[in-house]
Amino acid sequence: MLRAALWYAQSNRRASPSVVENAVLYDWAVEVFLLKNLCLRDHFSQAARKAFAEIEANEDALEIFKMATSKWERDMQQQKLSENLGGRLLFASVRSVAIQCTLSNPAVVKYVDKNKVKILAEMRTVLKSVSPPKASHSSFKHFTAAPFETMYFSAWLEATTLRSRANLSECVVNPLEFLPHIDLKKVRLQDLSSICESEVENIGKREGLLGLDGRVVPLQVNDSFLPSKAENRQIHPFPCSVCEERVSTFMYCRVCKLVVYCGKDCQKRDWKRKPGGHKQRCALLKENVTDVLLKNDEERGEIV
């Protein structure tokens, strides 16, 4: 399915050429992310390692790998994302899944071996673009936002090109601290994903990750790629009904459970506001919306 998604993207772009040079990569990624949301996490990881692993997939694997490891700054300028962290993270995720799917391909392994320095420079640019302001250049925990595949591939590149400890200051990810229990220099590129994924998960759960706000939080790993309710609250908080600020600690009106506030101050302001304050409509919302929805759910057996 992952290769078929690439063929679909290629045929679409032959029919409708785009001014965006990496359009095939981004079209392919749209289909891949849809597939990811339908898969269990372990199943997708296994499929990604096998999809382009055979010699007959060399041409396809090289095409998307080269797009995923070049021209990051040009794409950011073209898409006007220099001030948009969310957009940069999305584009980094696209490149990351392409890397994940192609590292096991023999032609990609040969290409990386010949172009390590050039590819490393690009990976450093990507990580600096999506890392939190307070990030230090050490372990993977300091790059919560950056996709894991990009991080461990970058760490492997740093390890295999590092000439001496004197050059560690140049590394965006310190290869000696990134995964301290793994000697990345001795890991074959085609084995990198399977070795690193479980180790990254274990360390993330044990030590936590540094978020964009500078706080260390535990890594949550679900069987599915779909975010949990708690993760959705962190990633996509609802806007406050009064000031429209989005905070992960947002609260609902305890009575109608429909109106969102960033905190108690805005809740009090909205309750007392005249005319049209929430005090005047809270009971009506509960009776005509909340209670009706809850009753319908109970009748369908969705609420116990």
PDB file of C-alpha atoms in Angstrom:
ATOM      1  CA  MET A   1       0.000   0.000   0.000  1.00  0.00           C
ATOM      2  CA  LEU A   2       2.843   2.409   0.765  1.00  0.00           C
ATOM      3  CA  ARG A   3       4.410   1.884  -2.658  1.00  0.00           C
ATOM      4  CA  ALA A   4       1.011   2.011  -4.336  1.00  0.00           C
ATOM      5  CA  ALA A   5       0.442   5.379  -2.669  1.00  0.00           C
ATOM      6  CA  LEU A   6       3.642   6.639  -4.317  1.00  0.00           C
ATOM      7  CA  TRP A   7       2.524   5.390  -7.752  1.00  0.00           C
ATOM      8  CA  TYR A   8      -0.797   7.156  -7.212  1.00  0.00           C
ATOM      9  CA  ALA A   9       0.978  10.411  -6.313  1.00  0.00           C
ATOM     10  CA  GLN A  10       3.268  10.099  -9.321  1.00  0.00           C
ATOM     11  CA  SER A  11       0.372   9.548 -11.728  1.00  0.00           C
ATOM     12  CA  ASN A  12      -1.512  12.503 -10.239  1.00  0.00           C
ATOM     13  CA  ARG A  13       1.428  14.827 -10.800  1.00  0.00           C
ATOM     14  CA  ARG A  14       1.950  13.636 -14.360  1.00  0.00           C
ATOM     15  CA  ALA A  15      -1.683  14.536 -15.012  1.00  0.00           C
ATOM     16  CA  SER A  16      -1.539  17.812 -13.048  1.00  0.00           C
ATOM     17  CA  PRO A  17       2.007  19.236 -12.874  1.00  0.00           C
ATOM     18  CA  SER A  18       2.809  21.446  -9.882  1.00  0.00           C
ATOM     19  CA  VAL A  19       5.185  24.364  -9.412  1.00  0.00           C
ATOM     20  CA  VAL A  20       6.172  22.758  -6.073  1.00  0.00           C
ATOM     21  CA  GLU A  21       9.194  20.604  -6.875  1.00  0.00           C
ATOM     22  CA  ASN A  22       8.533  18.076  -4.102  1.00  0.00           C
ATOM     23  CA  ALA A  23       4.798  17.824  -4.803  1.00  0.00           C
ATOM     24  CA  VAL A  24       5.009  14.051  -5.311  1.00  0.00           C
ATOM     25  CA  LEU A  25       6.470  13.644  -1.828  1.00  0.00           C
ATOM     26  CA  TYR A  26       3.728  15.692  -0.185  1.00  0.00           C
ATOM     27  CA  ASP A  27       0.948  14.025  -2.183  1.00  0.00           C
ATOM     28  CA  TRP A  28       2.344  10.630  -1.204  1.00  0.00           C
ATOM     29  CA  ALA A  29       2.543  11.640   2.454  1.00  0.00           C
ATOM     30  CA  VAL A  30      -1.160  12.577   2.522  1.00  0.00           C
ATOM     31  CA  GLU A  31      -2.038   9.001   1.562  1.00  0.00           C
ATOM     32  CA  VAL A  32       0.530   7.563   3.981  1.00  0.00           C
ATOM     33  CA  PHE A  33      -0.831   9.516   6.939  1.00  0.00           C
ATOM     34  CA  LEU A  34      -4.320   8.252   6.121  1.00  0.00           C
ATOM     35  CA  LEU A  35      -2.958   4.715   6.158  1.00  0.00           C
ATOM     36  CA  LYS A  36      -1.146   5.340   9.447  1.00  0.00           C
ATOM     37  CA  ASN A  37      -4.369   6.363  11.138  1.00  0.00           C
ATOM     38  CA  LEU A  38      -5.930   3.045  10.100  1.00  0.00           C
ATOM     39  CA  CYS A  39      -3.017   0.957  11.394  1.00  0.00           C
ATOM     40  CA  LEU A  40      -1.733  -0.157  14.743  1.00  0.00           C
ATOM     41  CA  ARG A  41       1.599   1.508  15.478  1.00  0.00           C
ATOM     42  CA  ASP A  42       3.636  -1.725  15.397  1.00  0.00           C
ATOM     43  CA  HIS A  43       2.005  -2.882  12.169  1.00  0.00           C
ATOM     44  CA  PHE A  44       2.806   0.363  10.392  1.00  0.00           C
ATOM     45  CA  SER A  45       6.436   0.298  11.549  1.00  0.00           C
ATOM     46  CA  GLN A  46       6.839  -3.215  10.187  1.00  0.00           C
ATOM     47  CA  ALA A  47       5.194  -2.281   6.883  1.00  0.00           C
ATOM     48  CA  ALA A  48       7.354   0.837   6.556  1.00  0.00           C
ATOM     49  CA  ARG A  49      10.547  -1.196   6.920  1.00  0.00           C
ATOM     50  CA  LYS A  50       9.436  -3.681   4.239  1.00  0.00           C
ATOM     51  CA  ALA A  51       7.661  -1.461   1.696  1.00  0.00           C
ATOM     52  CA  PHE A  52      10.783  -0.317  -0.208  1.00  0.00           C
ATOM     53  CA  ALA A  53      13.301  -2.893   1.054  1.00  0.00           C
ATOM     54  CA  GLU A  54      13.595  -4.927  -2.141  1.00  0.00           C
ATOM     55  CA  ILE A  55      15.961  -4.155  -5.036  1.00  0.00           C
ATOM     56  CA  GLU A  56      13.087  -3.723  -7.465  1.00  0.00           C
ATOM     57  CA  ALA A  57      11.918  -0.731  -5.360  1.00  0.00           C
ATOM     58  CA  ASN A  58      15.273   1.083  -5.729  1.00  0.00           C
ATOM     59  CA  GLU A  59      14.055   3.781  -8.096  1.00  0.00           C
ATOM     60  CA  ASP A  60      10.965   4.628  -6.044  1.00  0.00           C
ATOM     61  CA  ALA A  61      12.892   4.576  -2.762  1.00  0.00           C
ATOM     62  CA  LEU A  62      15.642   6.865  -4.058  1.00  0.00           C
ATOM     63  CA  GLU A  63      13.113   9.319  -5.468  1.00  0.00           C
ATOM     64  CA  ILE A  64      11.322   9.976  -2.198  1.00  0.00           C
ATOM     65  CA  PHE A  65      14.463   9.696  -0.056  1.00  0.00           C
ATOM     66  CA  LYS A  66      16.252  12.384  -2.086  1.00  0.00           C
ATOM     67  CA  MET A  67      13.216  14.663  -1.831  1.00  0.00           C
ATOM     68  CA  ALA A  68      13.054  14.048   1.925  1.00  0.00           C
ATOM     69  CA  THR A  69      16.717  14.923   2.513  1.00  0.00           C
ATOM     70  CA  SER A  70      17.200  18.058   0.429  1.00  0.00           C
ATOM     71  CA  LYS A  71      16.006  21.639  -0.135  1.00  0.00           C
ATOM     72  CA  TRP A  72      14.329  22.150   3.249  1.00  0.00           C
ATOM     73  CA  GLU A  73      14.947  25.922   3.339  1.00  0.00           C
ATOM     74  CA  ARG A  74      13.640  26.352  -0.194  1.00  0.00           C
ATOM     75  CA  ASP A  75      10.435  24.521   0.707  1.00  0.00           C
ATOM     76  CA  MET A  76       9.992  26.659   3.831  1.00  0.00           C
ATOM     77  CA  GLN A  77      10.347  29.832   1.757  1.00  0.00           C
ATOM     78  CA  GLN A  78       8.089  28.532  -0.985  1.00  0.00           C
ATOM     79  CA  GLN A  79       5.371  27.613   1.518  1.00  0.00           C
ATOM     80  CA  LYS A  80       5.976  30.781   3.599  1.00  0.00           C
ATOM     81  CA  LEU A  81       6.565  28.800   6.810  1.00  0.00           C
ATOM     82  CA  SER A  82       9.497  30.701   8.293  1.00  0.00           C
ATOM     83  CA  GLU A  83       7.247  32.030  11.090  1.00  0.00           C
ATOM     84  CA  ASN A  84       4.882  29.051  11.263  1.00  0.00           C
ATOM     85  CA  LEU A  85       6.179  26.344  13.613  1.00  0.00           C
ATOM     86  CA  GLY A  86       3.119  24.149  13.121  1.00  0.00           C
ATOM     87  CA  GLY A  87       3.631  24.167   9.359  1.00  0.00           C
ATOM     88  CA  ARG A  88       7.326  23.356   9.725  1.00  0.00           C
ATOM     89  CA  LEU A  89       6.497  20.431  12.011  1.00  0.00           C
ATOM     90  CA  LEU A  90       4.044  19.081   9.455  1.00  0.00           C
ATOM     91  CA  PHE A  91       6.609  19.284   6.656  1.00  0.00           C
ATOM     92  CA  ALA A  92       9.214  17.671   8.924  1.00  0.00           C
ATOM     93  CA  SER A  93       6.802  14.805   9.597  1.00  0.00           C
ATOM     94  CA  VAL A  94       6.369  14.293   5.849  1.00  0.00           C
ATOM     95  CA  ARG A  95      10.118  13.995   5.358  1.00  0.00           C
ATOM     96  CA  SER A  96      10.445  11.815   8.436  1.00  0.00           C
ATOM     97  CA  VAL A  97       7.993   9.171   7.249  1.00  0.00           C
ATOM     98  CA  ALA A  98       9.752   9.088   3.874  1.00  0.00           C
ATOM     99  CA  ILE A  99      13.053   8.430   5.648  1.00  0.00           C
ATOM    100  CA  GLN A 100      11.459   5.747   7.809  1.00  0.00           C
ATOM    101  CA  CYS A 101      10.097   3.932   4.740  1.00  0.00           C
ATOM    102  CA  THR A 102      13.298   3.996   2.683  1.00  0.00           C
ATOM    103  CA  LEU A 103      16.272   3.411   5.011  1.00  0.00           C
ATOM    104  CA  SER A 104      16.086  -0.347   4.441  1.00  0.00           C
ATOM    105  CA  ASN A 105      16.446  -0.008   0.655  1.00  0.00           C
ATOM    106  CA  PRO A 106      19.886  -1.069  -0.708  1.00  0.00           C
ATOM    107  CA  ALA A 107      20.117   1.812  -3.198  1.00  0.00           C
ATOM    108  CA  VAL A 108      19.343   4.314  -0.433  1.00  0.00           C
ATOM    109  CA  VAL A 109      22.021   2.737   1.772  1.00  0.00           C
ATOM    110  CA  LYS A 110      24.608   3.223  -1.003  1.00  0.00           C
ATOM    111  CA  TYR A 111      23.432   6.783  -1.669  1.00  0.00           C
ATOM    112  CA  VAL A 112      23.718   7.706   2.016  1.00  0.00           C
ATOM    113  CA  ASP A 113      27.187   6.179   2.231  1.00  0.00           C
ATOM    114  CA  LYS A 114      28.379   8.476  -0.566  1.00  0.00           C
ATOM    115  CA  ASN A 115      26.552  11.616   0.586  1.00  0.00           C
ATOM    116  CA  LYS A 116      26.615  11.521   4.402  1.00  0.00           C
ATOM    117  CA  VAL A 117      28.029  15.007   4.914  1.00  0.00           C
ATOM    118  CA  LYS A 118      25.544  16.673   2.567  1.00  0.00           C
ATOM    119  CA  ILE A 119      22.584  14.812   4.046  1.00  0.00           C
ATOM    120  CA  LEU A 120      23.740  15.550   7.602  1.00  0.00           C
ATOM    121  CA  ALA A 121      23.862  19.279   6.867  1.00  0.00           C
ATOM    122  CA  GLU A 122      20.243  19.112   5.685  1.00  0.00           C
ATOM    123  CA  MET A 123      19.112  17.128   8.736  1.00  0.00           C
ATOM    124  CA  ARG A 124      20.758  19.661  11.041  1.00  0.00           C
ATOM    125  CA  THR A 125      18.836  22.430   9.312  1.00  0.00           C
ATOM    126  CA  VAL A 126      15.548  20.556   9.725  1.00  0.00           C
ATOM    127  CA  LEU A 127      16.082  19.829  13.428  1.00  0.00           C
ATOM    128  CA  LYS A 128      17.115  23.391  14.229  1.00  0.00           C
ATOM    129  CA  SER A 129      13.996  24.605  12.445  1.00  0.00           C
ATOM    130  CA  VAL A 130      11.595  22.526  14.545  1.00  0.00           C
ATOM    131  CA  SER A 131      13.356  22.240  17.912  1.00  0.00           C
ATOM    132  CA  PRO A 132      12.105  24.182  20.970  1.00  0.00           C
ATOM    133  CA  PRO A 133      13.858  27.461  21.845  1.00  0.00           C
ATOM    134  CA  LYS A 134      15.169  25.967  25.116  1.00  0.00           C
ATOM    135  CA  ALA A 135      16.540  22.808  23.528  1.00  0.00           C
ATOM    136  CA  SER A 136      20.094  21.785  24.201  1.00  0.00           C
ATOM    137  CA  HIS A 137      21.990  19.762  21.646  1.00  0.00           C
ATOM    138  CA  SER A 138      22.202  16.465  23.489  1.00  0.00           C
ATOM    139  CA  SER A 139      19.720  13.623  23.773  1.00  0.00           C
ATOM    140  CA  PHE A 140      16.543  12.976  21.831  1.00  0.00           C
ATOM    141  CA  LYS A 141      14.412  14.124  24.780  1.00  0.00           C
ATOM    142  CA  HIS A 142      15.158  17.753  23.799  1.00  0.00           C
ATOM    143  CA  PHE A 143      13.364  17.421  20.484  1.00  0.00           C
ATOM    144  CA  THR A 144       9.801  16.537  21.475  1.00  0.00           C
ATOM    145  CA  ALA A 145       8.399  18.237  18.410  1.00  0.00           C
ATOM    146  CA  ALA A 146      10.797  16.746  15.894  1.00  0.00           C
ATOM    147  CA  PRO A 147       9.768  13.382  14.427  1.00  0.00           C
ATOM    148  CA  PHE A 148      11.727  10.494  15.984  1.00  0.00           C
ATOM    149  CA  GLU A 149      12.790   9.096  12.611  1.00  0.00           C
ATOM    150  CA  THR A 150      14.524  12.346  11.742  1.00  0.00           C
ATOM    151  CA  MET A 151      16.230  12.398  15.136  1.00  0.00           C
ATOM    152  CA  TYR A 152      17.681   8.907  15.121  1.00  0.00           C
ATOM    153  CA  PHE A 153      18.720   9.179  11.473  1.00  0.00           C
ATOM    154  CA  SER A 154      20.479  12.461  12.285  1.00  0.00           C
ATOM    155  CA  ALA A 155      22.143  10.917  15.334  1.00  0.00           C
ATOM    156  CA  TRP A 156      23.395   8.018  13.212  1.00  0.00           C
ATOM    157  CA  LEU A 157      24.794  10.458  10.624  1.00  0.00           C
ATOM    158  CA  GLU A 158      26.507  12.443  13.380  1.00  0.00           C
ATOM    159  CA  ALA A 159      28.010   9.252  14.839  1.00  0.00           C
ATOM    160  CA  THR A 160      29.283   7.869  11.542  1.00  0.00           C
ATOM    161  CA  THR A 161      30.839  11.164  10.411  1.00  0.00           C
ATOM    162  CA  LEU A 162      32.239  12.296  13.784  1.00  0.00           C
ATOM    163  CA  ARG A 163      36.048  12.405  13.648  1.00  0.00           C
ATOM    164  CA  SER A 164      36.766  13.394  17.234  1.00  0.00           C
ATOM    165  CA  ARG A 165      35.076  14.579  20.429  1.00  0.00           C
ATOM    166  CA  ALA A 166      36.333  18.065  19.612  1.00  0.00           C
ATOM    167  CA  ASN A 167      33.674  18.227  16.898  1.00  0.00           C
ATOM    168  CA  LEU A 168      30.756  17.437  19.233  1.00  0.00           C
ATOM    169  CA  SER A 169      29.876  21.122  19.547  1.00  0.00           C
ATOM    170  CA  GLU A 170      28.861  21.096  15.882  1.00  0.00           C
ATOM    171  CA  CYS A 171      26.317  18.303  16.407  1.00  0.00           C
ATOM    172  CA  VAL A 172      22.640  19.161  16.674  1.00  0.00           C
ATOM    173  CA  VAL A 173      22.070  15.760  18.265  1.00  0.00           C
ATOM    174  CA  ASN A 174      24.938  14.474  20.379  1.00  0.00           C
ATOM    175  CA  PRO A 175      25.511  10.938  19.031  1.00  0.00           C
ATOM    176  CA  LEU A 176      27.169   9.829  22.272  1.00  0.00           C
ATOM    177  CA  GLU A 177      24.194  10.844  24.448  1.00  0.00           C
ATOM    178  CA  PHE A 178      21.246  10.394  22.100  1.00  0.00           C
ATOM    179  CA  LEU A 179      20.800   6.681  22.811  1.00  0.00           C
ATOM    180  CA  PRO A 180      23.577   5.959  25.329  1.00  0.00           C
ATOM    181  CA  HIS A 181      23.048   2.189  25.306  1.00  0.00           C
ATOM    182  CA  ILE A 182      23.550   1.904  21.543  1.00  0.00           C
ATOM    183  CA  ASP A 183      26.822   2.414  19.684  1.00  0.00           C
ATOM    184  CA  LEU A 184      25.357   4.037  16.579  1.00  0.00           C
ATOM    185  CA  LYS A 185      28.652   3.720  14.706  1.00  0.00           C
ATOM    186  CA  LYS A 186      28.220  -0.050  14.695  1.00  0.00           C
ATOM    187  CA  VAL A 187      24.578  -0.042  13.547  1.00  0.00           C
ATOM    188  CA  ARG A 188      23.889  -0.796   9.890  1.00  0.00           C
ATOM    189  CA  LEU A 189      21.663   1.831   8.301  1.00  0.00           C
ATOM    190  CA  GLN A 190      19.110  -0.758   7.182  1.00  0.00           C
ATOM    191  CA  ASP A 191      18.775  -1.933  10.817  1.00  0.00           C
ATOM    192  CA  LEU A 192      18.569   1.552  12.310  1.00  0.00           C
ATOM    193  CA  SER A 193      14.779   1.908  12.542  1.00  0.00           C
ATOM    194  CA  SER A 194      14.077  -1.395  14.251  1.00  0.00           C
ATOM    195  CA  ILE A 195      16.901  -0.932  16.781  1.00  0.00           C
ATOM    196  CA  CYS A 196      16.166   2.679  17.665  1.00  0.00           C
ATOM    197  CA  GLU A 197      12.367   2.708  17.842  1.00  0.00           C
ATOM    198  CA  SER A 198      12.056   0.504  20.930  1.00  0.00           C
ATOM    199  CA  GLU A 199      14.960   2.254  22.667  1.00  0.00           C
ATOM    200  CA  VAL A 200      13.521   5.722  22.011  1.00  0.00           C
ATOM    201  CA  GLU A 201      10.154   4.594  23.370  1.00  0.00           C
ATOM    202  CA  ASN A 202      11.684   3.148  26.539  1.00  0.00           C
ATOM    203  CA  ILE A 203      13.773   6.235  27.313  1.00  0.00           C
ATOM    204  CA  GLY A 204      10.897   8.585  26.523  1.00  0.00           C
ATOM    205  CA  LYS A 205       8.619   6.797  28.952  1.00  0.00           C
ATOM    206  CA  ARG A 206      11.295   6.643  31.653  1.00  0.00           C
ATOM    207  CA  GLU A 207      12.863  10.107  31.402  1.00  0.00           C
ATOM    208  CA  GLY A 208      10.293  12.195  29.549  1.00  0.00           C
ATOM    209  CA  LEU A 209      10.703  14.757  26.793  1.00  0.00           C
ATOM    210  CA  LEU A 210      11.232  18.511  26.710  1.00  0.00           C
ATOM    211  CA  GLY A 211       8.131  20.232  25.350  1.00  0.00           C
ATOM    212  CA  LEU A 212       7.918  23.461  23.399  1.00  0.00           C
ATOM    213  CA  ASP A 213       7.130  25.279  26.641  1.00  0.00           C
ATOM    214  CA  GLY A 214      10.371  24.018  28.208  1.00  0.00           C
ATOM    215  CA  ARG A 215       8.722  21.516  30.560  1.00  0.00           C
ATOM    216  CA  VAL A 216       9.711  17.841  30.660  1.00  0.00           C
ATOM    217  CA  VAL A 217       6.718  15.580  30.067  1.00  0.00           C
ATOM    218  CA  PRO A 218       6.469  11.771  29.860  1.00  0.00           C
ATOM    219  CA  LEU A 219       6.245  10.225  26.406  1.00  0.00           C
ATOM    220  CA  GLN A 220       2.835   8.670  25.807  1.00  0.00           C
ATOM    221  CA  VAL A 221       2.760   5.832  23.279  1.00  0.00           C
ATOM    222  CA  ASN A 222      -0.572   4.399  22.138  1.00  0.00           C
ATOM    223  CA  ASP A 223      -1.229   1.301  20.065  1.00  0.00           C
ATOM    224  CA  SER A 224      -2.772   3.633  17.480  1.00  0.00           C
ATOM    225  CA  PHE A 225      -1.345   6.753  15.841  1.00  0.00           C
ATOM    226  CA  LEU A 226      -4.528   8.642  16.656  1.00  0.00           C
ATOM    227  CA  PRO A 227      -3.993  10.968  19.638  1.00  0.00           C
ATOM    228  CA  SER A 228      -5.693  10.190  22.932  1.00  0.00           C
ATOM    229  CA  LYS A 229      -8.151  12.609  24.519  1.00  0.00           C
ATOM    230  CA  ALA A 230      -5.384  13.969  26.763  1.00  0.00           C
ATOM    231  CA  GLU A 231      -3.007  14.385  23.810  1.00  0.00           C
ATOM    232  CA  ASN A 232      -5.690  16.181  21.802  1.00  0.00           C
ATOM    233  CA  ARG A 233      -6.100  18.620  24.664  1.00  0.00           C
ATOM    234  CA  GLN A 234      -2.369  19.383  24.461  1.00  0.00           C
ATOM    235  CA  ILE A 235      -2.152  19.501  20.662  1.00  0.00           C
ATOM    236  CA  HIS A 236      -5.471  21.128  19.727  1.00  0.00           C
ATOM    237  CA  PRO A 237      -6.882  23.049  22.706  1.00  0.00           C
ATOM    238  CA  PHE A 238     -10.238  24.731  22.136  1.00  0.00           C
ATOM    239  CA  PRO A 239     -10.293  28.566  22.070  1.00  0.00           C
ATOM    240  CA  CYS A 240     -11.670  30.452  25.040  1.00  0.00           C
ATOM    241  CA  SER A 241     -15.198  31.766  24.395  1.00  0.00           C
ATOM    242  CA  VAL A 242     -14.201  35.157  25.818  1.00  0.00           C
ATOM    243  CA  CYS A 243     -10.597  35.954  24.844  1.00  0.00           C
ATOM    244  CA  GLU A 244     -10.082  33.199  22.214  1.00  0.00           C
ATOM    245  CA  GLU A 245      -6.763  32.148  23.801  1.00  0.00           C
ATOM    246  CA  ARG A 246      -5.902  28.456  23.375  1.00  0.00           C
ATOM    247  CA  VAL A 247      -4.423  26.759  26.447  1.00  0.00           C
ATOM    248  CA  SER A 248      -4.192  23.068  27.269  1.00  0.00           C
ATOM    249  CA  THR A 249      -5.705  23.740  30.712  1.00  0.00           C
ATOM    250  CA  PHE A 250      -8.983  25.003  29.223  1.00  0.00           C
ATOM    251  CA  MET A 251     -12.186  24.269  31.150  1.00  0.00           C
ATOM    252  CA  TYR A 252     -15.852  23.781  30.290  1.00  0.00           C
ATOM    253  CA  CYS A 253     -18.856  25.314  31.993  1.00  0.00           C
ATOM    254  CA  ARG A 254     -19.712  22.749  34.683  1.00  0.00           C
ATOM    255  CA  VAL A 255     -23.458  23.041  34.045  1.00  0.00           C
ATOM    256  CA  CYS A 256     -23.992  23.057  30.264  1.00  0.00           C
ATOM    257  CA  LYS A 257     -20.557  21.577  29.391  1.00  0.00           C
ATOM    258  CA  LEU A 258     -20.638  23.435  26.071  1.00  0.00           C
ATOM    259  CA  VAL A 259     -18.831  26.730  26.634  1.00  0.00           C
ATOM    260  CA  VAL A 260     -15.024  26.775  26.890  1.00  0.00           C
ATOM    261  CA  TYR A 261     -12.901  29.118  29.015  1.00  0.00           C
ATOM    262  CA  CYS A 262      -9.139  29.523  29.401  1.00  0.00           C
ATOM    263  CA  GLY A 263      -9.597  30.031  33.142  1.00  0.00           C
ATOM    264  CA  LYS A 264     -11.860  31.235  35.947  1.00  0.00           C
ATOM    265  CA  ASP A 265     -11.344  34.942  35.198  1.00  0.00           C
ATOM    266  CA  CYS A 266     -12.867  34.663  31.722  1.00  0.00           C
ATOM    267  CA  GLN A 267     -15.609  32.403  33.079  1.00  0.00           C
ATOM    268  CA  LYS A 268     -16.609  35.039  35.656  1.00  0.00           C
ATOM    269  CA  ARG A 269     -16.503  37.809  33.059  1.00  0.00           C
ATOM    270  CA  ASP A 270     -18.748  35.860  30.704  1.00  0.00           C
ATOM    271  CA  TRP A 271     -21.172  34.912  33.485  1.00  0.00           C
ATOM    272  CA  LYS A 272     -21.698  38.541  34.543  1.00  0.00           C
ATOM    273  CA  ARG A 273     -21.576  40.082  31.064  1.00  0.00           C
ATOM    274  CA  LYS A 274     -24.658  42.119  30.072  1.00  0.00           C
ATOM    275  CA  PRO A 275     -26.390  41.732  27.763  1.00  0.00           C
ATOM    276  CA  GLY A 276     -25.959  38.164  26.468  1.00  0.00           C
ATOM    277  CA  GLY A 277     -23.836  36.775  29.307  1.00  0.00           C
ATOM    278  CA  HIS A 278     -23.614  33.057  29.885  1.00  0.00           C
ATOM    279  CA  LYS A 279     -25.796  33.314  33.008  1.00  0.00           C
ATOM    280  CA  GLN A 280     -28.756  34.116  30.764  1.00  0.00           C
ATOM    281  CA  ARG A 281     -28.316  31.108  28.457  1.00  0.00           C
ATOM    282  CA  CYS A 282     -26.581  28.387  30.459  1.00  0.00           C
ATOM    283  CA  ALA A 283     -29.772  26.657  31.626  1.00  0.00           C
ATOM    284  CA  LEU A 284     -31.271  26.867  28.141  1.00  0.00           C
ATOM    285  CA  LEU A 285     -28.166  25.297  26.580  1.00  0.00           C
ATOM    286  CA  LYS A 286     -28.214  22.484  29.132  1.00  0.00           C
ATOM    287  CA  GLU A 287     -31.903  21.749  28.621  1.00  0.00           C
ATOM    288  CA  ASN A 288     -32.017  22.014  24.826  1.00  0.00           C
ATOM    289  CA  VAL A 289     -28.582  20.738  23.839  1.00  0.00           C
ATOM    290  CA  THR A 290     -26.581  18.898  26.529  1.00  0.00           C
ATOM    291  CA  ASP A 291     -29.458  16.937  28.064  1.00  0.00           C
ATOM    292  CA  VAL A 292     -30.827  16.020  24.634  1.00  0.00           C
ATOM    293  CA  LEU A 293     -27.450  14.711  23.443  1.00  0.00           C
ATOM    294  CA  LEU A 294     -26.894  12.722  26.637  1.00  0.00           C
ATOM    295  CA  LYS A 295     -30.367  11.216  26.432  1.00  0.00           C
ATOM    296  CA  ASN A 296     -29.796  10.168  22.806  1.00  0.00           C
ATOM    297  CA  ASP A 297     -26.456   8.575  23.730  1.00  0.00           C
ATOM    298  CA  GLU A 298     -28.044   6.660  26.607  1.00  0.00           C
ATOM    299  CA  GLU A 299     -30.769   5.339  24.297  1.00  0.00           C
ATOM    300  CA  ARG A 300     -28.117   4.081  21.891  1.00  0.00           C
ATOM    301  CA  GLY A 301     -26.234   2.463  24.774  1.00  0.00           C
ATOM    302  CA  GLU A 302     -23.160   4.681  24.326  1.00  0.00           C
ATOM    303  CA  ILE A 303     -23.199   5.964  27.905  1.00  0.00           C
ATOM    304  CA  VAL A 304     -23.390   3.631  30.877  1.00  0.00           C
TER     305      VAL A 304
END
